[in-house]
CSV table of C-alpha atoms in Angstrom, one decimal:
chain,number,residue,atom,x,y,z
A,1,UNK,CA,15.0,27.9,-27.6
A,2,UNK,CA,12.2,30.8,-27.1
A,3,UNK,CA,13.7,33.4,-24.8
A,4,UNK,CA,14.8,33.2,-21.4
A,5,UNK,CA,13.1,35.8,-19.0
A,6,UNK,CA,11.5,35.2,-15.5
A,7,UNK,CA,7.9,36.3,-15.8
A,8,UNK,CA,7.3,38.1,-12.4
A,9,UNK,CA,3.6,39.1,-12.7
A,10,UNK,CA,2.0,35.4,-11.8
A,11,UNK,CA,-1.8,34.7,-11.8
A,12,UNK,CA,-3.1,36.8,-14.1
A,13,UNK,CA,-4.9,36.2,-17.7
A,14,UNK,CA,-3.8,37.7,-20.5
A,15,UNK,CA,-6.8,40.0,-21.9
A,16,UNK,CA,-6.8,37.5,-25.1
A,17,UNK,CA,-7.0,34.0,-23.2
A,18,UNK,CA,-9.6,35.4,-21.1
A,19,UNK,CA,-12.1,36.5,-23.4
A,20,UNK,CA,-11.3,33.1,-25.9
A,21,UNK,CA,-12.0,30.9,-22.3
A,22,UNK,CA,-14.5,33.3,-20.7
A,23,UNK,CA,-17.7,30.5,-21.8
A,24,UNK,CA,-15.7,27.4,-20.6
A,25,UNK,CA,-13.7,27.9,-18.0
A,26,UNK,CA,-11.8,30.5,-15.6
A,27,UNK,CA,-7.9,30.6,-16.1
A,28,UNK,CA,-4.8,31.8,-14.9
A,29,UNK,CA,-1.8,32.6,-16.2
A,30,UNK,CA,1.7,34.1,-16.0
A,31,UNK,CA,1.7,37.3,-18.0
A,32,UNK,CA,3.8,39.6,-20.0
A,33,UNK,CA,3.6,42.6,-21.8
A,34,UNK,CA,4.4,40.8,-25.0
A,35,UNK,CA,2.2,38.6,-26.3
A,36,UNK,CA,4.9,36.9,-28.7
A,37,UNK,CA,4.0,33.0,-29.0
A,38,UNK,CA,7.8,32.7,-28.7
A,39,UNK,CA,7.5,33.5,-24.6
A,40,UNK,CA,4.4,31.2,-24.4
A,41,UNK,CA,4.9,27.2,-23.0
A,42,UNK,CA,2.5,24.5,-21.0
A,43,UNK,CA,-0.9,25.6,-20.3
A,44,UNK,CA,-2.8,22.6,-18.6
A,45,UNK,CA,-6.5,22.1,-18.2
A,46,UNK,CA,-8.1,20.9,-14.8
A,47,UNK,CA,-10.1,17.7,-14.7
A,48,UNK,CA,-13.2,17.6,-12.3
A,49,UNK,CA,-12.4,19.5,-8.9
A,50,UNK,CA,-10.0,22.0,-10.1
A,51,UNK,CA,-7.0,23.3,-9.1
A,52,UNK,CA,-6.9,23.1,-4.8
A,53,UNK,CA,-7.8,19.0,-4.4
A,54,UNK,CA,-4.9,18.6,-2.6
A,55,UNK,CA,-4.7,15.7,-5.2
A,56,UNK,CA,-4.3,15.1,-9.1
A,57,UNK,CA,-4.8,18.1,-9.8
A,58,UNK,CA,-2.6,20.3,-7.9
A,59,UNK,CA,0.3,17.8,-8.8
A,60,UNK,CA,-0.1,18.6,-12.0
A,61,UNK,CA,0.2,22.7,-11.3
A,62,UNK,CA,3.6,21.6,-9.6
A,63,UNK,CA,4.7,20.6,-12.7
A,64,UNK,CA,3.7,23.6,-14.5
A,65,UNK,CA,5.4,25.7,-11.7
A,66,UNK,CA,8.5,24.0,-12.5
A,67,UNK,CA,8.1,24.7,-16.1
A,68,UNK,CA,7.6,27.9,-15.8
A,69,UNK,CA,10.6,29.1,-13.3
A,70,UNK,CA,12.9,26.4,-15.0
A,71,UNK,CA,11.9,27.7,-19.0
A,72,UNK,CA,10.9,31.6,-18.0
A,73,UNK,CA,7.7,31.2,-20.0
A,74,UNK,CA,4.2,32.3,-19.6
A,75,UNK,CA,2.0,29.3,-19.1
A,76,UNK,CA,-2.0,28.7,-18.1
A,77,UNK,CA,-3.9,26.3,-16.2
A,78,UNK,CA,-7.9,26.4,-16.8
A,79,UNK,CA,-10.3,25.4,-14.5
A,80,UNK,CA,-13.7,22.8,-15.5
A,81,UNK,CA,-17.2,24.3,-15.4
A,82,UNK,CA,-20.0,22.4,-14.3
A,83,UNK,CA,-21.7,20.2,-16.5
A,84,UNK,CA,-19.1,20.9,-19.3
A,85,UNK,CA,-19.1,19.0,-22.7
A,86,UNK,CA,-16.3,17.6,-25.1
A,87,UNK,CA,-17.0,19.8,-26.7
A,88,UNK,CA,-16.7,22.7,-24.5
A,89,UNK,CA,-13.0,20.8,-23.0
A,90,UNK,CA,-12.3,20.9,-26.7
A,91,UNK,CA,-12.7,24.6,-27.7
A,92,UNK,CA,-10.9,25.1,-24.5
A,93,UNK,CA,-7.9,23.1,-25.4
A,94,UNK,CA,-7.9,24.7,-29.3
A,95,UNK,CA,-8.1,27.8,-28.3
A,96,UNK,CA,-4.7,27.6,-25.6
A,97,UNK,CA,-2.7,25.8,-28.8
A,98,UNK,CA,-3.9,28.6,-31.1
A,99,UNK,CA,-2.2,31.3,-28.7
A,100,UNK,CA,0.7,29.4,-29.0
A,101,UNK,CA,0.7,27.3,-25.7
A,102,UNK,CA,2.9,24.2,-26.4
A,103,UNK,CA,2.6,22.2,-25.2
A,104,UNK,CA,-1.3,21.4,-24.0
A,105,UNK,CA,-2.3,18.8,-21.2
A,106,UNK,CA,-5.7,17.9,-20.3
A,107,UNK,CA,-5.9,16.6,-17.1
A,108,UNK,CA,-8.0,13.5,-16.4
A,109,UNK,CA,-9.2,10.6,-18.4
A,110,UNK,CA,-12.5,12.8,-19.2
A,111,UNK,CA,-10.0,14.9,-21.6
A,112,UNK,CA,-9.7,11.8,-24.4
A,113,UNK,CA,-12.3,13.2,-26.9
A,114,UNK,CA,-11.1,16.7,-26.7
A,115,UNK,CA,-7.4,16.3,-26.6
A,116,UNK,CA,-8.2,14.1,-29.8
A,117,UNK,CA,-10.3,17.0,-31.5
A,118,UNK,CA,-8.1,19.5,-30.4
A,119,UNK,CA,-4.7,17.3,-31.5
A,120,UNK,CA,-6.4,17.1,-35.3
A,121,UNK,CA,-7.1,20.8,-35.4
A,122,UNK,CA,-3.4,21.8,-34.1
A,123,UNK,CA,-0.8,19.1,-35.6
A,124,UNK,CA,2.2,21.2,-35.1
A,125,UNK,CA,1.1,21.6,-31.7
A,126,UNK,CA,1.9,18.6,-28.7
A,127,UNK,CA,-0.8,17.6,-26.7
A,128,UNK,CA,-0.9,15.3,-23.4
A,129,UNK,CA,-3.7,13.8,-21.5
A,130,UNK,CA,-3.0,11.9,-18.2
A,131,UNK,CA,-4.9,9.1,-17.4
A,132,UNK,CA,-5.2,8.0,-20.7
A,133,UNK,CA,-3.8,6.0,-22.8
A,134,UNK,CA,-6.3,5.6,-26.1
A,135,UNK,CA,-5.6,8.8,-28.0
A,136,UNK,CA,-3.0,7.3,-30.5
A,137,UNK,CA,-1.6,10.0,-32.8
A,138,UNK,CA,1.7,11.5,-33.5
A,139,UNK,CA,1.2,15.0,-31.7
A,140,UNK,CA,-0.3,13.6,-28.4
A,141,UNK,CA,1.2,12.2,-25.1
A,142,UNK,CA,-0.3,9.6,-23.4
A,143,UNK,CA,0.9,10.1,-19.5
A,144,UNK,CA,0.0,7.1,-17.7
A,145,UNK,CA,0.7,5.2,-14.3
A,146,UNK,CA,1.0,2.1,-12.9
A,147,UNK,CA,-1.3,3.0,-10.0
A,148,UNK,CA,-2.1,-0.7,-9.3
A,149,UNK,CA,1.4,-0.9,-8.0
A,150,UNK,CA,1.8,2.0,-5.5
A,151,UNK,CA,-2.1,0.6,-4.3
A,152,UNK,CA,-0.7,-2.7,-3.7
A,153,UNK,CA,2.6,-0.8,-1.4
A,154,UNK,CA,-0.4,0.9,0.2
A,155,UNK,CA,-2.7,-2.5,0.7
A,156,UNK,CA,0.6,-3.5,2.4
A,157,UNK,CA,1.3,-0.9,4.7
A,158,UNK,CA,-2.3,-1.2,5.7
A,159,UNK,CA,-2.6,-5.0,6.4
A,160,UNK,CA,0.8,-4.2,8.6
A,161,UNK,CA,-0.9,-1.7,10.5
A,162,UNK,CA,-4.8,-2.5,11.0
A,163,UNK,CA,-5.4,-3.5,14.8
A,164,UNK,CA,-8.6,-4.4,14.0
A,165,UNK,CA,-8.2,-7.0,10.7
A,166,UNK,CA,-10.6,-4.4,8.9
A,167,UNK,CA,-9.1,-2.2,6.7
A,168,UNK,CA,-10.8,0.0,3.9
A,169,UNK,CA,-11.1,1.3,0.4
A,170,UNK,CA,-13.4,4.1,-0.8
A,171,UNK,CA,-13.3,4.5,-4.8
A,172,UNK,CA,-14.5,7.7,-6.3
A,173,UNK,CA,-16.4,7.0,-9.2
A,174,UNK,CA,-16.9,2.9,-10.2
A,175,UNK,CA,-14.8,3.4,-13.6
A,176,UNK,CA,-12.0,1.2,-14.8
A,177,UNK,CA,-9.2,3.8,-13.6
A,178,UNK,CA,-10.1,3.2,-9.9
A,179,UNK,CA,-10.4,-0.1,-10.4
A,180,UNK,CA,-6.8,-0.7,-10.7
A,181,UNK,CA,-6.6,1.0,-7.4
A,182,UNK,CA,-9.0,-1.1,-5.7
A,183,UNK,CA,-7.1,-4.2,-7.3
A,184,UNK,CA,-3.9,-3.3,-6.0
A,185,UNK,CA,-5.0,-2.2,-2.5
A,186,UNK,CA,-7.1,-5.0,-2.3
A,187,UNK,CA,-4.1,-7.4,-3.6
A,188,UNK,CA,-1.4,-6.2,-1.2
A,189,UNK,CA,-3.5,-6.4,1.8
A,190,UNK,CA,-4.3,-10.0,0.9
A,191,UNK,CA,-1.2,-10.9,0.3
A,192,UNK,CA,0.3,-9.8,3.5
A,193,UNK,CA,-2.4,-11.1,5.6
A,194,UNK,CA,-5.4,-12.8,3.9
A,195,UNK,CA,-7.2,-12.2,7.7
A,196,UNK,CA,-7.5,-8.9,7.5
A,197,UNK,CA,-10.9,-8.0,5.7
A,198,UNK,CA,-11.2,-5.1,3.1
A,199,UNK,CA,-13.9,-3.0,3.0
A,200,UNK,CA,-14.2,-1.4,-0.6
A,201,UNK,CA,-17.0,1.3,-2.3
A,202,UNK,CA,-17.8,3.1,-4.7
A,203,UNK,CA,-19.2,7.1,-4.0
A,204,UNK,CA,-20.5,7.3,-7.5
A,205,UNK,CA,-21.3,5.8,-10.9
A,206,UNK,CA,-20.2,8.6,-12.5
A,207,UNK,CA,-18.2,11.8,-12.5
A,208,UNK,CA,-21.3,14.0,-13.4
A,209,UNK,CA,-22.3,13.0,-9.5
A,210,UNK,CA,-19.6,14.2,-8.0
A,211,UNK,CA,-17.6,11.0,-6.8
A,212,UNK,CA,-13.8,13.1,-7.0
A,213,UNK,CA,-15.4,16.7,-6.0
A,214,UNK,CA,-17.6,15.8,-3.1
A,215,UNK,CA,-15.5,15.8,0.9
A,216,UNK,CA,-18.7,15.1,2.1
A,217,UNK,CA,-19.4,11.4,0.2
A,218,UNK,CA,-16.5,10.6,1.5
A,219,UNK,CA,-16.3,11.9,4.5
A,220,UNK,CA,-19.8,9.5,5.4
A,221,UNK,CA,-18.8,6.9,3.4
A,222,UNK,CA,-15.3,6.8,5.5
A,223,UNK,CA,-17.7,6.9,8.8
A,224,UNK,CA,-19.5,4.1,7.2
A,225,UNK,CA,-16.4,2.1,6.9
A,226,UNK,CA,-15.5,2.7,10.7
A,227,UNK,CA,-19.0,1.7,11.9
A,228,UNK,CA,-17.5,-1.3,10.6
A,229,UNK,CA,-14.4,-1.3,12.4
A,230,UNK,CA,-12.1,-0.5,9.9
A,231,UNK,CA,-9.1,1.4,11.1
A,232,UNK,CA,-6.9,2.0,7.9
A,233,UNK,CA,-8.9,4.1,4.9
A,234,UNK,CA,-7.2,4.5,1.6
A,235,UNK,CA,-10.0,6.7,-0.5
A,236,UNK,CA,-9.3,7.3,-4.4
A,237,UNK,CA,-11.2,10.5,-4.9
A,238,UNK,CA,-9.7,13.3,-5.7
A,239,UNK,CA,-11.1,16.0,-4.0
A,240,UNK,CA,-13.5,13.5,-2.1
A,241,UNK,CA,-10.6,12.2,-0.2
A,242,UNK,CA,-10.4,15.1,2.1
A,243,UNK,CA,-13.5,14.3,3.7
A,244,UNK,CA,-12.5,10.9,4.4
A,245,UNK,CA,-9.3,12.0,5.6
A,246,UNK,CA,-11.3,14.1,8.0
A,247,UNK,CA,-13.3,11.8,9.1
A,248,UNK,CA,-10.3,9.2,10.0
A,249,UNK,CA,-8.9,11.7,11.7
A,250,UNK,CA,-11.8,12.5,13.8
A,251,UNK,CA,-12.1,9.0,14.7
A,252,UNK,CA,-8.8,8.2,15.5
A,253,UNK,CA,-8.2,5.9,12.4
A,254,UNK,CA,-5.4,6.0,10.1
A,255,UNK,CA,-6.4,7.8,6.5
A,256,UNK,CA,-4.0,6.9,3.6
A,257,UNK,CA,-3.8,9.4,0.9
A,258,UNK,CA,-3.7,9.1,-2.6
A,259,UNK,CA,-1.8,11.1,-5.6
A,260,UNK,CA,-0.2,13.6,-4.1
A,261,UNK,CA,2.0,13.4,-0.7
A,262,UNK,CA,-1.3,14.6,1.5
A,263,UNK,CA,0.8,14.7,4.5
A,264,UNK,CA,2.5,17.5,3.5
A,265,UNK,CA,-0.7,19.0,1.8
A,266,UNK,CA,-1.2,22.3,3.8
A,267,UNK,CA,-4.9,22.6,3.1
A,268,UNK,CA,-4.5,18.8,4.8
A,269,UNK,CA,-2.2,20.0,8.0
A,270,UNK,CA,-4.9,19.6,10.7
A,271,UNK,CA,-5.2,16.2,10.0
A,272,UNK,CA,-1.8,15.0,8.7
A,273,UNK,CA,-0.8,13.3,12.0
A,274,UNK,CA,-3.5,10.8,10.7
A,275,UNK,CA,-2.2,10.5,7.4
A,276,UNK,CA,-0.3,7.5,7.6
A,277,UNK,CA,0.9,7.8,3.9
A,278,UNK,CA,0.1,8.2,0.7
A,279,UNK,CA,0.3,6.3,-2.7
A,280,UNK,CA,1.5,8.5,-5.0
A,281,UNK,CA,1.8,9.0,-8.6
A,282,UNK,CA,4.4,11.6,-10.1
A,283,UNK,CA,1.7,13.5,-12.1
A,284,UNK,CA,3.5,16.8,-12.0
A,285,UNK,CA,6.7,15.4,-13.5
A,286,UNK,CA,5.4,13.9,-16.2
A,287,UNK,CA,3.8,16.8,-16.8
A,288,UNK,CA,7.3,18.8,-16.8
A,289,UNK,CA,8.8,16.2,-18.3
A,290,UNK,CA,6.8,16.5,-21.5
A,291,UNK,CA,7.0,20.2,-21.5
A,292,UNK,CA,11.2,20.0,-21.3
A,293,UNK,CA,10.8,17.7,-24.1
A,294,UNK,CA,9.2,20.2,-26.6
A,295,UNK,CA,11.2,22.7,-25.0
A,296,UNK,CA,14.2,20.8,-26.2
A,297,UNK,CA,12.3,20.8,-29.4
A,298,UNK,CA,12.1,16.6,-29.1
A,299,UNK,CA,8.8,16.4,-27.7
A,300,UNK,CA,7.6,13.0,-26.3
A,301,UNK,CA,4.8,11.6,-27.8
A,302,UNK,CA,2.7,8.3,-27.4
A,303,UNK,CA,2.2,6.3,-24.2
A,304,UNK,CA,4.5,6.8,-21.6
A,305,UNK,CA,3.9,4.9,-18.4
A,306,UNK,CA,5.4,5.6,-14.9
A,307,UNK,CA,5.8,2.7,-12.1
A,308,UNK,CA,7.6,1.4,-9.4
A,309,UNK,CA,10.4,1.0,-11.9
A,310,UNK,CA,10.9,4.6,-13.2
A,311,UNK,CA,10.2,5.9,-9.4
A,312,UNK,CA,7.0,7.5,-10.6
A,313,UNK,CA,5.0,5.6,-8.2
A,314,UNK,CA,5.0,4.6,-4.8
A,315,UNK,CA,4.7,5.9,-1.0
A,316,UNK,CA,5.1,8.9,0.6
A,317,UNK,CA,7.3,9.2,3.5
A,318,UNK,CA,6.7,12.3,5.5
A,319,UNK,CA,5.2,10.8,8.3
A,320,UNK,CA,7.8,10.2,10.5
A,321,UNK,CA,5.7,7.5,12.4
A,322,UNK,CA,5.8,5.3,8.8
A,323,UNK,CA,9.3,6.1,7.5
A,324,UNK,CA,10.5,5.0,10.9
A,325,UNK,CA,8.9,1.9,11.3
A,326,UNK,CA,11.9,-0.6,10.5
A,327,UNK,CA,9.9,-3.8,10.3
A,328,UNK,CA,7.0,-2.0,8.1
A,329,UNK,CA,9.9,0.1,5.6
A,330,UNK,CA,11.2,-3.4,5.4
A,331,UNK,CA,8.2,-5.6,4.3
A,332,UNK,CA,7.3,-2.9,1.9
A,333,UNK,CA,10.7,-2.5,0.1
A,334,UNK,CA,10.5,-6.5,0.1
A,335,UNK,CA,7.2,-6.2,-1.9
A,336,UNK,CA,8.6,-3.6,-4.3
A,337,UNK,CA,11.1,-5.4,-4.9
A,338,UNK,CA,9.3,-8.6,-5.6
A,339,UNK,CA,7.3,-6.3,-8.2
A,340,UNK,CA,9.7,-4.7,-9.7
A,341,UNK,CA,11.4,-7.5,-10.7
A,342,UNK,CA,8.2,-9.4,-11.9
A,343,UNK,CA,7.7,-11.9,-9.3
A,344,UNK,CA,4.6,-10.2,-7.6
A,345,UNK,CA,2.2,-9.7,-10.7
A,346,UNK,CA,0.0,-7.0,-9.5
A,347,UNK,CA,-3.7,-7.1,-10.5
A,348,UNK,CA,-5.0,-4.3,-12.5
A,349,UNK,CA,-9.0,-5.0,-12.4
């Protein structure tokens, strides 16, 4: 077990991961005045958007948090750059493992290439990647999610709720991952009510254009969706969210969050009394689950997929307004139920 210690000083590099990361990306870290590998744990790098999307991202620094005050280790979490390259996500991820960082997530699909470069280079390193499950090698974590199925909770809620039998879905970037949103969301509120029309987009074709770090795409194209009378928004967009979330809120419509709980989001606290819920994925403990594991030296490797089963998806419920809606709690556990036990087979694409 590498030794126990609480590192006080928080947020600030170490001279010697600063100057390895100073070309591809900024960094922060817990820090010590001994740089044994021995005191050194997770380090995490930060698909598009970055640490502060009230989102994917932050969930996973919760998991490093936890990590670090459970374990006593220094860890690091990296921010993108703009217009970034495998290659430059791969240097990044090499040069965290050959501090002694163990283990090493890259956060986001866009990770796949470099975690695979970077797994190759370092074998007695782990590595994880979340959101992806086609690095297949014997040092690397594949942490993936049944997002389909907390959409399809979420298509439910909102078919339960719309007043106006328009309900909407705004989708980052058009890529296969967000598709199994759309699916599910799209599903659930047909199943509930096939009346109630779904409204569904795209803000981008790809990440390069900004479809999970843009408010404002999604803040017009949740105004869009209003125009149309939709009055129940679930965006899956990262950081492009917020602006949809603002927008719902300035309209009076409901705004349904995704990833993270965005009701309790503090960045999100002027509009959470229009967050209605949110379909959430357990990012940050997968992420500490994976680094107990190597800290227990029995790291977890290959794909391992959270759902409604293992409780590492599903629906937030801070607002009070939601959790205390008998009749809505009610049709929603039905539906879980029916899924979790395989008689609701929930669309993935």
């Amino acid at each position: 077990m590498r030794r126990i210690s609480r590192i006080t000083v928080a947020g600030a590099a170490t001279a010697s991961l600063a100057l390895a990361l100073s070309a591809c990306g900024g960094t922060s870290t817990s820090s010590d005045s001994d740089e044994s590998t021995s005191d050194k744990g997770l380090a995490i790098a930060y698909d598009v958007g970055g640490r502060g999307d009230q989102s994917f991202n932050d969930a996973a620094y919760a998991g490093l948090q936890r990590a670090e005050k459970e374990f006593g280790y220094k860890t690091a979490d990296v921010e993108p750059t703009d217009g970034e390259t495998d290659a430059d996500k791969e240097q990044r991820l090499a040069s965290l493992a050959k501090q002694g960082y163990d283990p090493v997530i890259g956060v986001g699909y866009a990770y796949a290439a470099a975690v695979k470069g970077a797994a190759e280079k370092y074998p007695d390193t782990t590595f994880g990647i979340v959101d992806d499950s086609t690095v297949e090698m014997d040092n690397v974590a594949d942490l993936v999610f049944a997002e389909e199925e907390a959409s399809y909770l979420a298509g439910v809620a909102a078919a339960e709720t719309t007043k106006t039998d328009v309900v909407g879905f705004i989708g980052g970037v058009d890529i296969p991952l967000i598709h199994k949103f759309r699916a599910g969301f799209e599903q659930g509120v047909k199943d509930t009510d096939p009346d109630v029309k779904v409204v569904s987009q795209f803000l981008t074709q790809t990440a390069e254009e900004g479809g999970f770090s843009s408010p404002d795409k999604g803040k017009a194209a949740a105004e869009g969706q209003i125009e149309k009378k939709a009055d129940v928004i679930y965006t899956a967009a990262g950081l492009s969210g917020q602006g949809a979330i603002e927008a719902a809120a300035a309209n009076k419509v409901w705004a349904i969050g995704v990833d993270s709980d965005q009701y309790a989001q503090e960045a999100l606290a002027k509009y959470k009394d229009s967050i209605l819920t949110s379909a959430t994925k357990d990012v940050a403990k997968s992420v500490y689950k994976l680094a107990q594991s190597v800290e227990d030296k029995a790291p977890r490797t290959g794909i391992l997929r959270g759902d409604l089963s293992t409780g590492e998806v599903g629906l937030a419920n801070s607002n009070p307004v939601f959790a205390d809606n008998a009749k809505l709690q009610d049709v929603i556990e039905t539906a879980k139920k029916k899924i979790v036990n395989g008689e609701i087979k929930v669309q993935s694409s």
